[in-house]
Amino acid sequence: MDNSNIYLPHLMEIEKITDEAPGVRTFRLKFKNEEEAEAFDFKAGQFGEYSAFGEGESTFCIASSPTRKGYIECTFRQAGRVTSGLSKLEEGATMGFRGPFGNTFPLDEWKGKSLLFVAGGIALPPMRCVIWNALDTRENFKDITIVYGAKSVNDLVYKGELEEWEKRADVNLITTVDPGGETPDWKGQVGFVPSVLEKVAPNSDNTIAIVCGPPIMIKFTFPVLEKLGFKDENVYTTLENRMKCGVGKCGRCNVGKLYVCKDGPVFTKAQLKDIPPEY
Amino acid sequence: MTKLVEKAASLLREGAVIKVIGYEEGSNKTRPFFCEKAEDVERLIYNGRCTNNLAVYLTKPELLGSGKVAVVATVPTMRSIAQLVKENQLKEEKFLLLTVTKEDEVVEFSGFKEMNDYLADIQLVIDTKEQELINKLDGMNREQRWAFWQQELSSCFKCYACRAACPLCYCSRCVVEVNAPQWIEPWASPLGNMEWHINRAMHLAGRCTGCGACSDACPLGIPIHLLTHKMMEDIDRDFGATFNNSGNVLSTYKVEDKEDFIR
Amino acid sequence: MEKLYINKNGLDQWFKQMIKGGSHVYAPVQGRDKVDFKRVTELSEVASDFVQTTQSIKKAVFPKAESLFSYQKSGKNVEVQDFDALSVSDKVLWKIRPCDAAGFASLTGIFNWDYKDKPYNTRLEKTTLVSFSCSKSDSYCFCTSVNGGPGSTVGSDIQITMLPGEGALVEVLTSKGKALVELSADSFEQLSKEIDKELYLAKVPVHFALEQVKEKLSVAFDSPVWQQQSERCLGCGACAFVCPTCACFDIQEDAKGSAGRRIRCWDSCGFSLFTLHTSGHNPRPTQSTRWRQRILHKFSYMPERIQKMGCTGCGRCSRACPVDMNILEHLTSIAE
């Protein structure tokens, strides 16, 4: 570790590309170097800096579960220079990955509890990692509830996995689309995620809530969770801030005395109260 | 109490303006001052040491607030204001323009036209030190000039103080901040530095009013204003516009223009 | 720590040996109007009468732009070449100030807390810091208010104190310093008498109590003082770039066709784009929020996080600022 260049990416091969939604893709990546593949490990919640050589790096969470070895996955939306560059890559192409960075969801601390996942739109990827991690160790947890919504049916990501989760008896999945986003054959809920959450009213007893979504969704979801009786230390979320180095040096993601890339991206609602609102 | 201080006090007390942008004494030099309270007006000063170009603040809505703002303008500031007006960047009713004469009299302009008339008679003055540098440049041939600028600009570290201080660099997204495609390297490098400064001079061609704020701001003392100054000399020669009256010379077409490729 | 004496001829001899040895020596040189660090080969090129250089010399270990690695694309494959440690030359930073040397201590803290930064460490390893204590200061200096001083040896490998009319006191502080001295060991003499360094140092008055400032800052987040102090700030990067401790950087791509390099370059928290998300959301949307970040990061967040000050009191930011944002003035008013 000491003599290695923390800015030098691992070379990854794109094994599989899945189109999730308009502008949203998932890449399944494997390490080109066997030794690096062997040595690699990560925990749910961590992220990486993904390189499109020629364009730059972009920050995405590792969307696959650490219980599944031999590959990592990332999901991104085409938004700027780097993601546009990534979108041009085909299966078999080479890209870069630096990581794993950041802190993790403390799954060990959650053993024996129920889990409530609340996500919106493109924010399901960071949660997908921890959802699969939980499902792969299902015996550790009591009830698992997932409330997930997007702007429209087309914008829902991981459609295949949503079907899988729907079929499972040990998962309670509620999907919703924003009013106006439903199709004639849509069988899920219609309504914004916070209001659907209020309707579903999951039990807050011995339950951990994990919330990821655009700032506006979080803003309206937090009060609902409070109303349902969730204590601040039991509500987890991920913060997104502009990042470049991913290792706490370039200063970009610095909020108060914390670095989102080192002390986050996973934070509890209680921790958020103590840091300046600069995220 | 100077006449300026009196004027500012009465403007603020009467509520005619919500703030007065002028100058105050700083650490060993003067600096811009945003005076919002009548009890602070004593800090306002105006003399030959007041060289910051205050027009740079007039295109920042979050600084101006809502309400009329008085500006204590030096001649270079007024020239920049005149150019900003020609580029439709300033609303007349937003500003109350003041200047102070050599005799310490306060002049209040009724509007942009009156300010322009006042400016029309004042020639751009170039001091001896400047003129020496300009003469030095004029005495160089093309290769020597290129070498001169390569040398000067090699120390540039892309702090963009020149851009930040220039009243006419008001683009909300500068060309060097566009990354798709990345027209100009944003980092400091021999090539990137030349690209940036040449590009800036080109974007200011026909617009620069010769205030020198760019090189005053440069922490490394690079004489950037000479680039735009020489550019303006070219514009003057080829398009007939001057520092005092450039308008929108490169975005206007006149029938008398000597270029005939467009006919 | 060893104390030696060197006379004027000795200094000259030693300097020549350094150059002969192949080190790149950087020293303050008088320019048109400003004194700044340049590579020198003769002692006579070094500026003699000045308080402070315009820029710090942090670029010796943290260049304004450097290549982190390079790559070539061919078809679906990519080859990368790591940062080449061998391309870094040995450097001697000559006649830096105690505040500059202290700045290196802060930079080393940033680049080594948690992950170790190889490009920075490679450069630092090959750099020897020779500071000269200050016999003059000006109204922008405030090293003594931030745990520094005109004769502080923190961060220096060697410190030289000029003795007017005579030679100089040489304090050899580290093994790197020793190695540099050994290049010309007979240029130096043992001290014949005790030399009281204090007699030759500038008097830099303490302007504020650091603890008081830190205390006030810890509750000042929502204070209107940020807006008041930052109105004239233009949002350029001059203060951050001349500062010996500012280390915020950007990572960019220098792509030319199918080959390229990943570049690290200086950045500033004062730029409006620093924290801008691609979505358009900006956590620090106004200049006052960015000014607040600068001060809080240097005096509050960084000391708390890595126990290093983010400021050495060199005063460069205040001298370089086009609109006279004087950090000493602002800190003093916060302390009150």
Coordinates of N, CA and C in Angstrom, one line a residue, chain A residues 1-9 11 32 51-57 79-81 90-95 98 100-102 215 240-242 244-259 262-263 276-279, chain C residues 68-71 73 76-83 109-119 121 221 247-253 255 257 262 264 267 273-278 281 283-284 289-290 292-293 297 300-302 304-305:
Chain A
M1 N 0.8 -1.2 0.0 CA 0.0 0.0 0.0 C 0.9 1.2 0.0
D2 N 2.0 1.2 0.7 CA 2.8 2.4 0.9 C 3.4 2.9 -0.4
N3 N 3.9 2.0 -1.2 CA 4.6 2.4 -2.4 C 3.7 2.5 -3.6
S4 N 2.4 2.2 -3.4 CA 1.6 2.3 -4.6 C 1.0 3.6 -4.8
N5 N 0.7 3.9 -6.0 CA 0.1 5.2 -6.4 C -1.4 5.2 -6.2
I6 N -1.9 5.9 -5.3 CA -3.4 5.8 -5.0 C -4.2 6.4 -6.1
Y7 N -3.6 7.0 -7.1 CA -4.3 7.6 -8.2 C -4.3 6.7 -9.4
L8 N -3.6 5.6 -9.3 CA -3.5 4.7 -10.5 C -4.7 3.7 -10.5
P9 N -5.5 3.7 -11.5 CA -6.7 2.8 -11.4 C -6.3 1.4 -11.8
L11 N -7.2 -1.8 -14.0 CA -7.8 -2.0 -15.3 C -8.9 -3.0 -15.2
K32 N -8.8 -7.1 -14.8 CA -8.0 -7.7 -15.9 C -6.9 -8.5 -15.3
S51 N -12.9 5.2 -14.2 CA -12.3 6.0 -15.3 C -12.7 5.6 -16.6
A52 N -13.1 6.6 -17.4 CA -13.2 6.5 -18.8 C -11.9 7.1 -19.4
F53 N -11.0 6.2 -19.8 CA -9.7 6.8 -20.2 C -9.9 7.8 -21.4
G54 N -9.4 9.0 -21.2 CA -9.6 10.0 -22.2 C -10.6 11.0 -21.8
E55 N -11.4 10.7 -20.8 CA -12.4 11.6 -20.3 C -12.2 12.0 -18.9
G56 N -11.9 11.0 -18.0 CA -11.7 11.4 -16.6 C -12.3 10.3 -15.7
E57 N -12.6 10.7 -14.5 CA -13.2 9.8 -13.5 C -14.5 10.3 -13.0
A79 N -24.7 12.0 -17.7 CA -25.0 13.3 -17.3 C -24.0 14.3 -17.8
G80 N -22.7 13.9 -17.8 CA -21.7 14.9 -18.1 C -20.6 14.3 -19.0
R81 N -19.4 14.8 -19.0 CA -18.4 14.4 -19.9 C -18.0 12.9 -19.6
E90 N -18.2 -0.4 -25.1 CA -18.9 -1.6 -25.4 C -18.4 -2.7 -24.6
E91 N -19.1 -3.9 -24.6 CA -18.6 -5.0 -23.8 C -17.3 -5.4 -24.3
G92 N -16.4 -5.7 -23.4 CA -15.0 -6.1 -23.8 C -14.0 -5.0 -23.7
A93 N -14.6 -3.7 -23.6 CA -13.7 -2.6 -23.5 C -13.1 -2.5 -22.1
T94 N -12.0 -1.7 -22.1 CA -11.3 -1.5 -20.8 C -11.6 -0.2 -20.2
M95 N -11.8 -0.2 -18.9 CA -12.0 1.1 -18.2 C -11.2 1.0 -16.9
R98 N -10.8 2.8 -9.2 CA -10.1 3.0 -8.0 C -11.0 2.8 -6.8
P100 N -11.8 0.1 -3.0 CA -13.1 0.7 -2.5 C -12.8 1.8 -1.6
F101 N -13.6 2.8 -1.7 CA -13.4 4.0 -0.8 C -14.6 4.2 0.1
G102 N -14.4 4.9 1.2 CA -15.6 5.3 2.0 C -15.9 4.3 3.1
P215 N -32.2 14.9 -3.2 CA -32.4 15.7 -2.0 C -33.8 16.0 -1.7
E240 N -24.1 12.6 -1.2 CA -23.3 12.7 -2.4 C -22.7 14.0 -2.4
N241 N -21.5 14.1 -2.6 CA -20.9 15.4 -2.8 C -19.9 15.3 -4.0
R242 N -19.6 16.4 -4.7 CA -18.7 16.3 -5.8 C -17.4 15.8 -5.2
K244 N -13.3 14.0 -6.3 CA -12.3 13.8 -7.3 C -11.3 12.7 -6.9
C245 N -10.7 12.9 -5.7 CA -9.6 12.0 -5.4 C -10.2 10.7 -4.7
G246 N -11.3 10.9 -3.9 CA -11.9 9.7 -3.2 C -11.1 9.3 -2.0
V247 N -10.0 10.0 -1.7 CA -9.2 9.6 -0.6 C -8.9 10.7 0.5
G248 N -9.8 11.7 0.5 CA -9.7 12.7 1.5 C -8.5 13.7 1.4
K249 N -8.1 13.9 0.1 CA -7.0 14.9 0.0 C -7.3 16.1 -0.8
C250 N -8.2 16.0 -1.9 CA -8.3 17.1 -2.8 C -9.2 18.2 -2.2
G251 N -9.9 17.9 -1.1 CA -10.7 18.9 -0.4 C -12.1 19.2 -0.9
R252 N -12.5 18.6 -2.0 CA -13.7 18.9 -2.6 C -14.9 18.5 -1.8
C253 N -14.9 17.3 -1.2 CA -16.1 16.8 -0.5 C -16.1 17.2 1.0
N254 N -15.2 18.0 1.4 CA -15.0 18.4 2.8 C -16.3 19.1 3.3
V255 N -16.9 18.6 4.3 CA -18.1 19.3 4.9 C -17.8 19.3 6.4
G256 N -17.6 20.5 7.0 CA -17.2 20.6 8.4 C -15.9 19.9 8.5
K257 N -15.7 19.1 9.6 CA -14.4 18.4 9.7 C -14.5 17.0 9.0
L258 N -15.5 16.7 8.3 CA -15.7 15.4 7.7 C -15.4 15.5 6.2
Y259 N -14.9 14.3 5.7 CA -14.8 14.2 4.2 C -15.8 13.1 3.8
K262 N -14.4 9.8 3.0 CA -13.7 9.0 4.1 C -14.6 8.7 5.2
D263 N -15.3 9.7 5.7 CA -16.2 9.5 6.8 C -17.6 9.1 6.4
P276 N -22.4 20.9 9.1 CA -23.0 22.1 8.3 C -23.7 21.6 7.1
P277 N -24.8 22.2 6.7 CA -25.6 21.8 5.6 C -25.0 22.2 4.3
E278 N -23.7 21.7 4.0 CA -23.1 22.0 2.8 C -22.9 20.7 1.9
Y279 N -24.1 20.1 1.6 CA -24.0 19.0 0.7 C -25.2 18.9 -0.2
Chain C
L68 N -0.1 12.2 -13.0 CA -0.2 11.1 -12.1 C 0.1 9.8 -12.7
F69 N -0.3 9.6 -14.0 CA 0.1 8.4 -14.7 C -0.3 8.7 -16.2
S70 N 0.2 7.9 -17.1 CA -0.1 8.1 -18.5 C -0.7 6.8 -19.1
Y71 N -1.4 6.9 -20.2 CA -2.1 5.7 -20.7 C -2.1 5.8 -22.2
K73 N -4.5 4.0 -25.4 CA -5.6 3.1 -25.7 C -5.3 2.4 -27.1
K76 N -9.6 -2.4 -27.7 CA -10.4 -2.4 -26.5 C -9.4 -2.4 -25.3
N77 N -8.1 -2.4 -25.5 CA -7.2 -2.4 -24.4 C -6.6 -1.1 -24.0
V78 N -6.1 -1.0 -22.8 CA -5.5 0.2 -22.3 C -4.2 -0.2 -21.6
E79 N -3.1 0.5 -21.8 CA -1.9 0.3 -21.1 C -1.7 1.6 -20.3
V80 N -1.2 1.4 -19.0 CA -1.0 2.6 -18.2 C 0.5 2.6 -17.7
Q81 N 1.1 3.7 -17.6 CA 2.4 3.9 -17.1 C 2.3 4.7 -15.8
D82 N 2.8 4.1 -14.7 CA 2.7 4.8 -13.4 C 3.6 6.0 -13.4
F83 N 3.3 6.9 -12.4 CA 4.1 8.0 -12.1 C 5.6 7.6 -11.9
G109 N 1.1 16.6 6.3 CA 0.0 16.1 7.1 C -1.2 15.7 6.2
I110 N -1.5 16.7 5.3 CA -2.6 16.4 4.3 C -2.4 15.3 3.4
F111 N -1.2 15.2 2.9 CA -0.9 14.1 1.9 C -0.5 12.8 2.5
N112 N -0.5 12.7 3.8 CA -0.2 11.5 4.5 C -1.1 11.0 5.5
W113 N -2.1 11.8 5.8 CA -3.1 11.2 6.8 C -3.9 10.1 6.1
D114 N -4.0 9.0 6.7 CA -4.7 7.9 6.1 C -3.9 7.4 4.9
Y115 N -4.4 7.6 3.6 CA -3.6 7.1 2.5 C -2.4 8.0 2.3
K116 N -1.3 7.3 1.8 CA -0.1 8.0 1.5 C 0.0 8.4 0.1
D117 N 0.4 9.7 -0.2 CA 0.4 10.2 -1.5 C 1.8 10.0 -2.1
K118 N 1.9 9.1 -3.1 CA 3.2 8.8 -3.6 C 3.8 9.9 -4.4
P119 N 3.2 10.6 -5.3 CA 3.9 11.7 -6.0 C 4.4 12.8 -5.0
N121 N 5.1 12.4 -1.7 CA 6.2 11.8 -0.8 C 7.5 11.6 -1.6
F221 N -20.7 29.5 12.6 CA -21.1 29.1 11.3 C -22.2 30.0 10.7
A247 N -3.8 22.9 -0.3 CA -3.4 21.8 -1.1 C -4.6 21.2 -1.9
C248 N -5.7 22.0 -1.9 CA -6.8 21.5 -2.7 C -6.5 21.3 -4.2
F249 N -6.9 20.2 -4.8 CA -6.5 20.0 -6.1 C -7.6 19.4 -7.0
D250 N -7.4 19.5 -8.3 CA -8.4 19.0 -9.2 C -7.7 17.8 -10.0
I251 N -8.5 16.9 -10.5 CA -7.9 15.8 -11.3 C -8.5 16.0 -12.7
Q252 N -7.6 16.1 -13.7 CA -8.1 16.4 -15.0 C -7.5 15.4 -16.0
E253 N -8.0 15.4 -17.2 CA -7.5 14.4 -18.2 C -6.9 15.2 -19.3
A255 N -6.0 14.5 -22.6 CA -6.2 13.5 -23.6 C -5.8 14.0 -25.0
G257 N -6.0 12.3 -28.5 CA -6.3 11.1 -29.4 C -6.4 9.9 -28.5
R262 N -3.2 11.5 -16.8 CA -4.2 12.1 -15.8 C -3.4 13.1 -15.0
R264 N -2.9 16.1 -12.1 CA -3.4 16.7 -10.8 C -3.0 18.2 -10.9
D267 N -6.3 23.7 -7.3 CA -7.7 24.2 -7.3 C -7.9 25.0 -6.1
L273 N -17.0 26.8 -9.0 CA -17.3 25.5 -9.5 C -16.7 24.4 -8.6
F274 N -16.0 24.8 -7.6 CA -15.3 23.8 -6.8 C -16.3 22.7 -6.3
T275 N -17.4 23.0 -5.8 CA -18.3 22.0 -5.2 C -19.6 21.8 -6.0
L276 N -19.5 22.3 -7.3 CA -20.7 22.2 -8.1 C -21.0 20.8 -8.6
H277 N -22.2 20.3 -8.3 CA -22.6 18.9 -8.8 C -22.9 19.0 -10.2
T278 N -22.8 17.9 -10.9 CA -23.2 17.9 -12.3 C -24.7 18.2 -12.5
H281 N -26.7 21.4 -8.7 CA -26.8 21.8 -7.3 C -25.4 22.2 -6.8
P283 N -23.5 23.1 -3.2 CA -23.6 23.2 -1.7 C -23.1 24.6 -1.2
R284 N -22.1 25.2 -1.9 CA -21.6 26.5 -1.5 C -21.9 27.5 -2.6
T289 N -20.3 31.8 1.5 CA -20.2 30.5 2.0 C -18.8 29.9 1.7
R290 N -18.2 30.3 0.5 CA -16.9 29.8 0.2 C -15.8 30.5 1.0
R292 N -16.2 31.5 4.1 CA -16.4 30.8 5.4 C -15.6 29.5 5.4
Q293 N -15.8 28.7 4.3 CA -15.1 27.4 4.2 C -13.6 27.6 4.3
H297 N -11.9 25.9 7.4 CA -11.1 24.8 7.1 C -9.7 25.0 7.6
S300 N -10.2 25.7 11.8 CA -11.0 24.8 12.6 C -11.0 23.4 12.2
Y301 N -11.4 23.1 11.0 CA -11.6 21.7 10.5 C -10.2 21.0 10.5
M302 N -9.2 21.6 9.9 CA -8.0 20.9 9.7 C -7.2 20.7 11.0
E304 N -8.6 20.3 13.8 CA -9.3 19.2 14.5 C -9.1 17.9 13.9
R305 N -9.0 17.8 12.6 CA -8.9 16.6 11.9 C -7.5 16.0 11.9

